[in-house]
Tab-separated table of C-alpha atoms and ligand atoms in Angstrom:
chain	number	residue	atom	x	y	z
A	1	MET	CA	0.000	0.000	0.000
A	2	LYS	CA	1.116	3.572	-0.662
A	3	THR	CA	1.414	5.736	2.452
A	4	LEU	CA	-1.713	7.594	3.443
A	5	LYS	CA	0.027	10.861	2.643
A	6	GLU	CA	0.688	9.665	-0.912
A	7	LEU	CA	-2.949	8.645	-1.361
A	8	VAL	CA	-4.833	11.549	0.208
A	9	ARG	CA	-5.590	14.752	-1.714
A	10	PRO	CA	-2.867	17.234	-0.716
A	11	ALA	CA	-5.469	19.891	0.173
A	12	ILE	CA	-7.149	17.476	2.578
A	13	TRP	CA	-3.880	16.275	4.083
A	14	ASP	CA	-2.966	19.905	4.839
A	15	LEU	CA	-6.485	20.901	5.928
A	16	LYS	CA	-6.897	22.464	9.339
A	17	PRO	CA	-10.375	21.242	10.302
A	18	TYR	CA	-13.071	23.339	11.957
A	19	SER	CA	-12.858	23.058	15.710
A	20	SER	CA	-16.244	23.369	17.389
A	21	ALA	CA	-16.981	24.442	20.961
A	22	ARG	CA	-17.910	20.822	21.682
A	23	ASP	CA	-14.531	19.658	20.347
A	24	GLU	CA	-12.624	22.003	22.585
A	25	TYR	CA	-14.339	21.313	25.898
A	26	HIS	CA	-15.480	17.839	27.021
A	27	GLY	CA	-17.040	16.948	30.326
A	28	THR	CA	-19.504	18.473	32.756
A	29	ALA	CA	-19.643	22.102	33.875
A	30	THR	CA	-22.017	24.414	35.766
A	31	VAL	CA	-22.747	26.717	32.872
A	32	PHE	CA	-22.210	26.264	29.155
A	33	VAL	CA	-21.996	29.620	27.432
A	34	ASP	CA	-19.404	28.651	24.834
A	35	ALA	CA	-21.487	27.700	21.788
A	36	ASN	CA	-24.102	30.444	21.377
A	37	GLU	CA	-26.853	27.974	22.184
A	38	ASN	CA	-30.265	28.850	23.620
A	39	PRO	CA	-30.520	27.932	27.332
A	40	TYR	CA	-34.187	26.891	26.827
A	41	ASN	CA	-35.672	23.761	25.232
A	42	ALA	CA	-33.386	21.105	26.723
A	43	PRO	CA	-32.097	18.670	25.587
A	44	TYR	CA	-32.396	19.832	21.967
A	45	ASN	CA	-30.898	23.262	22.652
A	46	ARG	CA	-27.381	21.796	22.875
A	47	TYR	CA	-25.149	20.777	19.997
A	48	PRO	CA	-24.683	17.005	19.903
A	49	ASP	CA	-21.375	15.228	20.496
A	50	PRO	CA	-19.552	15.794	17.173
A	51	MET	CA	-17.734	12.467	17.579
A	52	GLN	CA	-20.759	10.455	18.828
A	53	TRP	CA	-18.595	8.573	21.360
A	54	GLU	CA	-21.434	6.968	23.309
A	55	VAL	CA	-22.934	5.447	20.176
A	56	LYS	CA	-19.530	4.363	18.899
A	57	GLU	CA	-18.691	2.681	22.238
A	58	LYS	CA	-21.834	0.585	21.964
A	59	ILE	CA	-21.194	-0.348	18.333
A	60	ALA	CA	-17.574	-1.105	19.230
A	61	GLN	CA	-18.651	-3.564	21.923
A	62	GLN	CA	-21.104	-5.371	19.658
A	63	LYS	CA	-18.766	-5.605	16.688
A	64	GLN	CA	-15.447	-5.950	18.527
A	65	ILE	CA	-13.999	-2.903	16.783
A	66	ASN	CA	-12.061	-0.059	18.375
A	67	PRO	CA	-14.282	3.083	18.649
A	68	THR	CA	-11.517	5.132	16.988
A	69	SER	CA	-11.929	2.875	13.935
A	70	ILE	CA	-15.579	3.899	13.481
A	71	LEU	CA	-17.072	6.807	11.534
A	72	LEU	CA	-20.817	7.442	11.662
A	73	GLY	CA	-22.515	9.086	8.717
A	74	ASN	CA	-25.864	10.334	7.480
A	75	GLY	CA	-26.531	6.898	5.983
A	76	SER	CA	-23.619	5.016	4.454
A	77	ASP	CA	-24.038	7.357	1.501
A	78	GLU	CA	-22.101	9.939	3.542
A	79	PRO	CA	-18.883	7.899	3.963
A	80	ILE	CA	-19.047	6.971	0.251
A	81	ASP	CA	-18.867	10.680	-0.565
A	82	LEU	CA	-16.307	11.418	2.179
A	83	MET	CA	-13.952	8.746	0.809
A	84	ILE	CA	-14.101	10.278	-2.665
A	85	ARG	CA	-13.579	13.802	-1.367
A	86	ALA	CA	-10.676	12.737	0.857
A	87	PHE	CA	-8.766	10.698	-1.723
A	88	CYS	CA	-9.677	11.755	-5.268
A	89	THR	CA	-8.494	14.973	-6.851
A	90	PRO	CA	-11.172	15.967	-9.391
A	91	ARG	CA	-10.181	15.358	-13.055
A	92	VAL	CA	-6.926	13.721	-11.979
A	93	ASP	CA	-7.697	10.618	-9.947
A	94	ASN	CA	-10.100	7.804	-10.723
A	95	ILE	CA	-12.198	5.118	-9.071
A	96	VAL	CA	-12.621	1.486	-10.122
A	97	ALA	CA	-15.829	-0.373	-9.271
A	98	ILE	CA	-17.673	-3.521	-10.231
A	99	ASP	CA	-20.669	-3.335	-12.574
A	100	PRO	CA	-23.555	-3.701	-11.896
A	101	THR	CA	-23.533	-2.381	-8.367
A	102	TYR	CA	-25.038	0.203	-6.038
A	103	GLY	CA	-25.644	3.398	-8.007
A	104	MET	CA	-24.409	5.953	-5.492
A	105	TYR	CA	-20.702	5.182	-6.036
A	106	GLN	CA	-20.951	6.523	-9.572
A	107	VAL	CA	-23.251	9.413	-8.632
A	108	SER	CA	-20.836	10.534	-5.896
A	109	ALA	CA	-17.903	10.180	-8.305
A	110	ASP	CA	-19.772	12.255	-10.927
A	111	ILE	CA	-20.683	14.952	-8.387
A	112	ASN	CA	-17.011	15.195	-7.420
A	113	ASP	CA	-15.874	15.199	-11.064
A	114	VAL	CA	-13.866	12.025	-10.561
A	115	ALA	CA	-13.592	9.431	-13.357
A	116	TYR	CA	-15.407	6.171	-12.609
A	117	ARG	CA	-14.243	2.953	-14.285
A	118	LYS	CA	-16.657	0.028	-14.426
A	119	VAL	CA	-15.436	-3.564	-14.446
A	120	PRO	CA	-18.187	-6.000	-15.451
A	121	LEU	CA	-18.945	-8.962	-13.232
A	122	SER	CA	-19.191	-12.328	-15.009
A	123	ALA	CA	-22.567	-13.505	-16.359
A	124	ASP	CA	-23.179	-15.286	-13.036
A	125	PHE	CA	-22.279	-12.042	-11.193
A	126	GLU	CA	-18.865	-13.204	-9.978
A	127	LEU	CA	-15.930	-10.958	-9.267
A	128	SER	CA	-12.577	-11.267	-11.041
A	129	ALA	CA	-9.726	-9.680	-9.079
A	130	ALA	CA	-7.535	-9.847	-12.186
A	131	ALA	CA	-10.088	-7.833	-14.196
A	132	VAL	CA	-10.489	-5.244	-11.431
A	133	LEU	CA	-6.734	-4.864	-10.980
A	134	ALA	CA	-6.260	-4.584	-14.763
A	135	ALA	CA	-8.456	-1.455	-14.724
A	136	VAL	CA	-6.229	0.242	-12.147
A	137	ASP	CA	-3.623	2.843	-13.121
A	138	GLU	CA	-1.383	5.166	-11.107
A	139	HIS	CA	-4.295	7.566	-10.563
A	140	THR	CA	-6.683	4.972	-9.145
A	141	LYS	CA	-7.257	5.831	-5.502
A	142	LEU	CA	-10.351	3.807	-4.608
A	143	ILE	CA	-11.899	0.465	-5.523
A	144	PHE	CA	-15.554	-0.088	-4.588
A	145	ILE	CA	-16.697	-3.667	-3.943
A	146	CYS	CA	-20.234	-4.319	-2.742
A	147	SER	CA	-20.786	-7.698	-1.076
A	148	PRO	CA	-23.471	-8.960	-0.866
A	149	ASN	CA	-23.902	-6.966	-4.048
A	150	ASN	CA	-26.853	-4.787	-4.968
A	151	PRO	CA	-28.734	-5.445	-7.278
A	152	THR	CA	-27.433	-8.974	-7.881
A	153	GLY	CA	-27.893	-10.145	-4.271
A	154	ASN	CA	-24.877	-12.459	-4.111
A	155	GLU	CA	-21.913	-12.453	-1.778
A	156	LEU	CA	-18.821	-12.037	-3.984
A	157	ASN	CA	-15.971	-14.537	-3.896
A	158	ARG	CA	-13.909	-13.754	-0.793
A	159	ALA	CA	-10.624	-15.027	-2.238
A	160	GLU	CA	-11.021	-12.504	-5.086
A	161	ILE	CA	-11.680	-9.686	-2.596
A	162	TYR	CA	-8.541	-10.667	-0.671
A	163	SER	CA	-6.559	-10.638	-3.929
A	164	ILE	CA	-7.755	-7.081	-4.563
A	165	LEU	CA	-6.854	-6.001	-1.018
A	166	GLN	CA	-3.389	-7.503	-1.457
A	167	GLY	CA	-2.801	-6.420	-5.039
A	168	PHE	CA	-3.949	-2.786	-4.902
A	169	ASP	CA	-1.890	-0.023	-3.322
A	170	GLY	CA	-4.878	2.316	-2.783
A	171	MET	CA	-8.029	2.038	-0.673
A	172	VAL	CA	-10.574	-0.785	-1.062
A	173	ILE	CA	-14.111	-0.082	0.122
A	174	VAL	CA	-16.152	-3.198	0.878
A	175	ASP	CA	-19.805	-2.200	1.196
A	176	GLU	CA	-21.535	-4.632	3.549
A	177	ALA	CA	-24.966	-2.974	3.656
A	178	TYR	CA	-26.595	-6.439	3.407
A	179	ILE	CA	-24.110	-8.470	5.478
A	180	ASP	CA	-26.621	-9.235	8.247
A	181	PHE	CA	-28.668	-11.309	5.787
A	182	SER	CA	-25.650	-13.320	4.677
A	183	SER	CA	-24.317	-16.524	6.202
A	184	HIS	CA	-20.776	-15.288	5.500
A	185	ARG	CA	-18.572	-13.404	7.928
A	186	SER	CA	-18.037	-9.678	7.834
A	187	PHE	CA	-14.655	-8.329	6.744
A	188	THR	CA	-14.535	-6.452	10.070
A	189	THR	CA	-12.671	-9.477	11.495
A	190	VAL	CA	-9.668	-8.722	9.238
A	191	LEU	CA	-9.691	-4.948	9.591
A	192	ASP	CA	-6.366	-4.915	11.453
A	193	ALA	CA	-4.631	-6.969	8.756
A	194	TYR	CA	-5.458	-4.550	5.901
A	195	PRO	CA	-4.713	-0.845	6.446
A	196	ASN	CA	-6.233	-0.128	3.001
A	197	LEU	CA	-9.626	-1.649	3.898
A	198	VAL	CA	-12.748	0.418	4.572
A	199	ILE	CA	-15.959	-1.440	5.421
A	200	LEU	CA	-19.373	0.176	5.124
A	201	GLN	CA	-22.409	-0.983	7.060
A	202	THR	CA	-25.768	0.644	7.706
A	203	PHE	CA	-28.747	0.772	10.063
A	204	SER	CA	-31.029	1.056	7.000
A	205	LYS	CA	-31.477	-2.642	6.222
A	206	ALA	CA	-31.403	-5.356	8.933
A	207	TRP	CA	-31.666	-2.738	11.668
A	208	GLY	CA	-34.941	-1.441	10.208
A	209	SER	CA	-33.991	2.238	10.387
A	210	ALA	CA	-33.685	3.597	6.838
A	211	GLY	CA	-35.738	6.643	7.873
A	212	VAL	CA	-33.228	7.633	10.512
A	213	ARG	CA	-30.198	7.883	8.174
A	214	LEU	CA	-27.342	6.281	10.069
A	215	GLY	CA	-24.438	4.505	8.423
A	216	MET	CA	-21.063	3.254	9.595
A	217	ALA	CA	-17.561	3.111	8.147
A	218	PHE	CA	-14.850	0.977	9.753
A	219	SER	CA	-11.183	1.393	8.951
A	220	SER	CA	-7.785	2.085	10.513
A	221	LYS	CA	-7.827	4.918	13.035
A	222	GLU	CA	-5.665	6.970	10.634
A	223	VAL	CA	-8.221	6.736	7.797
A	224	ILE	CA	-11.107	7.429	10.187
A	225	ALA	CA	-9.249	10.472	11.579
A	226	LEU	CA	-8.899	11.746	8.039
A	227	LEU	CA	-12.636	11.372	7.331
A	228	ASN	CA	-13.409	13.074	10.653
A	229	LYS	CA	-11.435	16.083	9.433
A	230	ILE	CA	-13.749	16.658	6.474
A	231	LYS	CA	-17.188	15.601	7.735
A	232	TYR	CA	-19.634	18.277	8.862
A	233	PRO	CA	-18.904	18.881	12.549
A	234	TYR	CA	-22.337	17.773	13.796
A	235	ASN	CA	-23.211	15.282	11.061
A	236	ILE	CA	-25.225	13.015	13.390
A	237	ASN	CA	-27.958	14.894	15.203
A	238	GLN	CA	-29.013	14.473	18.839
A	239	LEU	CA	-32.267	12.650	18.014
A	240	THR	CA	-30.409	10.085	15.915
A	241	GLN	CA	-27.718	9.528	18.548
A	242	ALA	CA	-30.314	8.969	21.282
A	243	TYR	CA	-32.309	6.665	19.018
A	244	ALA	CA	-29.205	4.649	18.050
A	245	LEU	CA	-28.350	4.022	21.734
A	246	GLU	CA	-31.840	2.674	22.292
A	247	LEU	CA	-31.852	0.618	19.069
A	248	LEU	CA	-28.488	-1.015	19.809
A	249	ASP	CA	-30.019	-2.402	23.017
A	250	ARG	CA	-32.678	-4.120	20.886
A	251	LYS	CA	-30.219	-6.394	19.064
A	252	GLY	CA	-32.337	-9.459	19.997
A	253	GLU	CA	-35.359	-7.986	18.222
A	254	VAL	CA	-33.243	-7.195	15.157
A	255	ASP	CA	-31.945	-10.781	15.074
A	256	GLU	CA	-35.541	-11.996	15.135
A	257	TRP	CA	-36.443	-9.752	12.149
A	258	ILE	CA	-33.482	-11.185	10.262
A	259	ARG	CA	-34.499	-14.770	11.111
A	260	ILE	CA	-38.056	-14.189	9.833
A	261	LEU	CA	-36.891	-12.381	6.685
A	262	LEU	CA	-34.552	-15.242	5.805
A	263	ILE	CA	-37.376	-17.775	6.167
A	264	GLU	CA	-39.508	-15.537	3.962
A	265	ARG	CA	-36.701	-15.216	1.392
A	266	THR	CA	-36.665	-18.997	0.979
A	267	ARG	CA	-40.464	-19.256	0.881
A	268	VAL	CA	-40.872	-16.429	-1.671
A	269	ALA	CA	-38.133	-17.909	-3.895
A	270	GLN	CA	-39.874	-21.302	-3.874
A	271	LEU	CA	-43.262	-19.818	-4.737
A	272	LEU	CA	-41.803	-17.575	-7.455
A	273	ASN	CA	-40.228	-20.658	-8.967
A	274	SER	CA	-43.642	-22.130	-9.705
A	275	LEU	CA	-44.744	-19.128	-11.817
A	276	THR	CA	-44.351	-19.465	-15.592
A	277	ILE	CA	-43.495	-15.754	-16.010
A	278	VAL	CA	-40.460	-16.300	-13.736
A	279	HIS	CA	-37.495	-17.583	-15.711
A	280	HIS	CA	-34.740	-17.463	-13.104
A	281	ILE	CA	-34.244	-16.532	-9.452
A	282	TYR	CA	-30.668	-15.618	-8.609
A	283	PRO	CA	-29.232	-16.873	-5.316
A	284	SER	CA	-29.449	-14.168	-2.650
A	285	ASP	CA	-27.391	-13.367	0.434
A	286	ALA	CA	-29.437	-10.188	0.950
A	287	ASN	CA	-33.022	-9.150	1.815
A	288	PHE	CA	-34.116	-9.097	-1.818
A	289	LEU	CA	-34.331	-11.392	-4.802
A	290	LEU	CA	-33.213	-10.593	-8.314
A	291	VAL	CA	-35.646	-12.326	-10.616
A	292	ARG	CA	-35.445	-12.745	-14.386
A	293	VAL	CA	-38.951	-12.605	-15.811
A	294	ALA	CA	-40.683	-12.983	-19.164
A	295	ASP	CA	-41.084	-9.225	-19.811
A	296	ALA	CA	-39.722	-6.971	-17.043
A	297	ASP	CA	-41.174	-3.660	-18.324
A	298	LYS	CA	-44.678	-5.048	-18.846
A	299	ILE	CA	-44.697	-6.930	-15.558
A	300	TYR	CA	-43.369	-3.878	-13.686
A	301	LYS	CA	-46.203	-1.783	-15.152
A	302	GLN	CA	-48.921	-4.336	-14.364
A	303	LEU	CA	-47.613	-4.780	-10.807
A	304	SER	CA	-47.610	-1.028	-10.184
A	305	ASP	CA	-51.172	-0.841	-11.571
A	306	GLN	CA	-52.039	-3.314	-8.800
A	307	GLY	CA	-50.270	-1.130	-6.211
A	308	VAL	CA	-47.184	-3.331	-5.945
A	309	ILE	CA	-43.900	-1.502	-6.549
A	310	VAL	CA	-40.820	-3.560	-7.319
A	311	ARG	CA	-37.532	-2.257	-8.708
A	312	ASN	CA	-37.224	-2.616	-12.469
A	313	ARG	CA	-33.578	-3.452	-13.245
A	314	ASN	CA	-34.200	-4.147	-16.947
A	315	SER	CA	-31.872	-1.355	-18.087
A	316	VAL	CA	-29.020	-2.281	-15.716
A	317	SER	CA	-26.041	-4.085	-17.251
A	318	LEU	CA	-26.215	-7.900	-16.940
A	319	CYS	CA	-29.701	-7.531	-15.419
A	320	GLN	CA	-31.783	-7.307	-18.612
A	321	GLY	CA	-35.225	-8.754	-17.975
A	322	CYS	CA	-34.803	-8.568	-14.207
A	323	LEU	CA	-36.919	-7.229	-11.378
A	324	ARG	CA	-35.538	-6.768	-7.882
A	325	ILE	CA	-38.023	-7.696	-5.190
A	326	THR	CA	-37.441	-6.793	-1.539
A	327	ILE	CA	-38.575	-9.338	1.049
A	328	GLY	CA	-41.397	-7.814	3.108
A	329	THR	CA	-43.633	-9.211	5.828
A	330	ARG	CA	-45.314	-12.542	5.093
A	331	ALA	CA	-48.580	-10.676	4.328
A	332	GLU	CA	-46.811	-8.245	1.965
A	333	ASN	CA	-45.009	-11.083	0.196
A	334	ASP	CA	-48.322	-12.879	-0.310
A	335	ILE	CA	-49.736	-9.741	-1.956
A	336	VAL	CA	-46.698	-9.544	-4.283
A	337	LEU	CA	-47.033	-13.233	-5.200
A	338	GLU	CA	-50.779	-12.866	-5.816
A	339	ALA	CA	-50.184	-9.817	-8.032
A	340	LEU	CA	-47.592	-11.775	-10.018
A	341	LYS	CA	-50.132	-14.572	-10.529
A	342	ASN	CA	-52.510	-11.982	-12.031
A	343	ILE	CA	-50.042	-10.859	-14.710
A	344	ALA	CA	-51.317	-11.350	-18.245
A	345	LEU	CA	-48.709	-11.039	-20.994
B	1	PMP	N1	-24.890	0.457	0.050
B	1	PMP	C1	-25.715	-0.346	-0.595
B	1	PMP	C2	-25.169	-1.543	-1.275
B	1	PMP	C3	-27.081	-0.072	-0.662
B	1	PMP	O1	-27.894	-0.883	-1.344
B	1	PMP	C4	-27.574	1.075	-0.014
B	1	PMP	C5	-29.032	1.475	-0.015
B	1	PMP	N2	-29.837	0.939	-0.948
B	1	PMP	C6	-26.672	1.879	0.649
B	1	PMP	C7	-25.341	1.552	0.680
B	1	PMP	C8	-27.074	3.157	1.300
B	1	PMP	O2	-27.544	2.943	2.528
B	1	PMP	P1	-27.840	4.119	3.547
B	1	PMP	O3	-29.306	4.103	3.730
B	1	PMP	O4	-27.076	3.708	4.763
B	1	PMP	O5	-27.326	5.407	2.967
């Protein structure tokens, strides 16, 4: 791996970050008159902890990760953007990513005016480390790997991911938004072995909190310190921090949701299999199924006419003819299956 200094944008390396009142004084006091807050309307009158230590401590305990190796963001979309802003000089550096994958990597690259190179997965959605590494040049700073991948649903070959981590001298981001639905282990267990690894996870999927907007990035404390320099000082608000503390205590409930959703994933796949309009159901390690159907556009339209909204992936590379169907409650899944039975082509 190149040194962090060699990889980071010079302007960011040299940046003197904003220092807030809450950065400069920690602890209890009789009177706080340092941040131009309103003394009324407690507890919302005070700025929240800019580093969210209480929440990070709890996450750290559950995931066996050092709190200084955690960044919290406004969804995991925030650390995606922070990584690009920290490492990629616009119009100079580039990013390599698999294709198809989660759309925000490219959108964030485009917003930051950073070239985005797509490396196709194989027809069965497998990753080739050799192909990814062949797309790298001296200006490639980041590689995005999403596993389990969206929209394909599969966990990518771990040996290939390790080859990329070992063979690339820049940063590798492994997006594990769907890891809680997978039987495979998270890459968090090897965080210490790979200083160029950044793992993304989110409260939006298994944790049932997409509306709250809370995502996590795990990496070396040096990389996390760098991202902390450029994030908005109070990027996680007080309501979200309080909610996260409460949610993290409900891990048992979350595990039960996951258990039920996995049973439903198997049941829905079996029932879909018996429909003639369904041509193929791809194996899924996530909370959705990618399904190749007889006519994706027509079926999408007829489903939405019946009030059932799936994601039409017909125009996505390698996903022609495919719909992506999220696993809902048993009752919701039954409605989706019934609507699919009513399709007339
Ligand atoms: N990564 C992947 C692979 C996703 O599918 C999504 C959301 N669809 C995200 C990240 C973004 O999640 P968040 O809600 O945490 O921003």
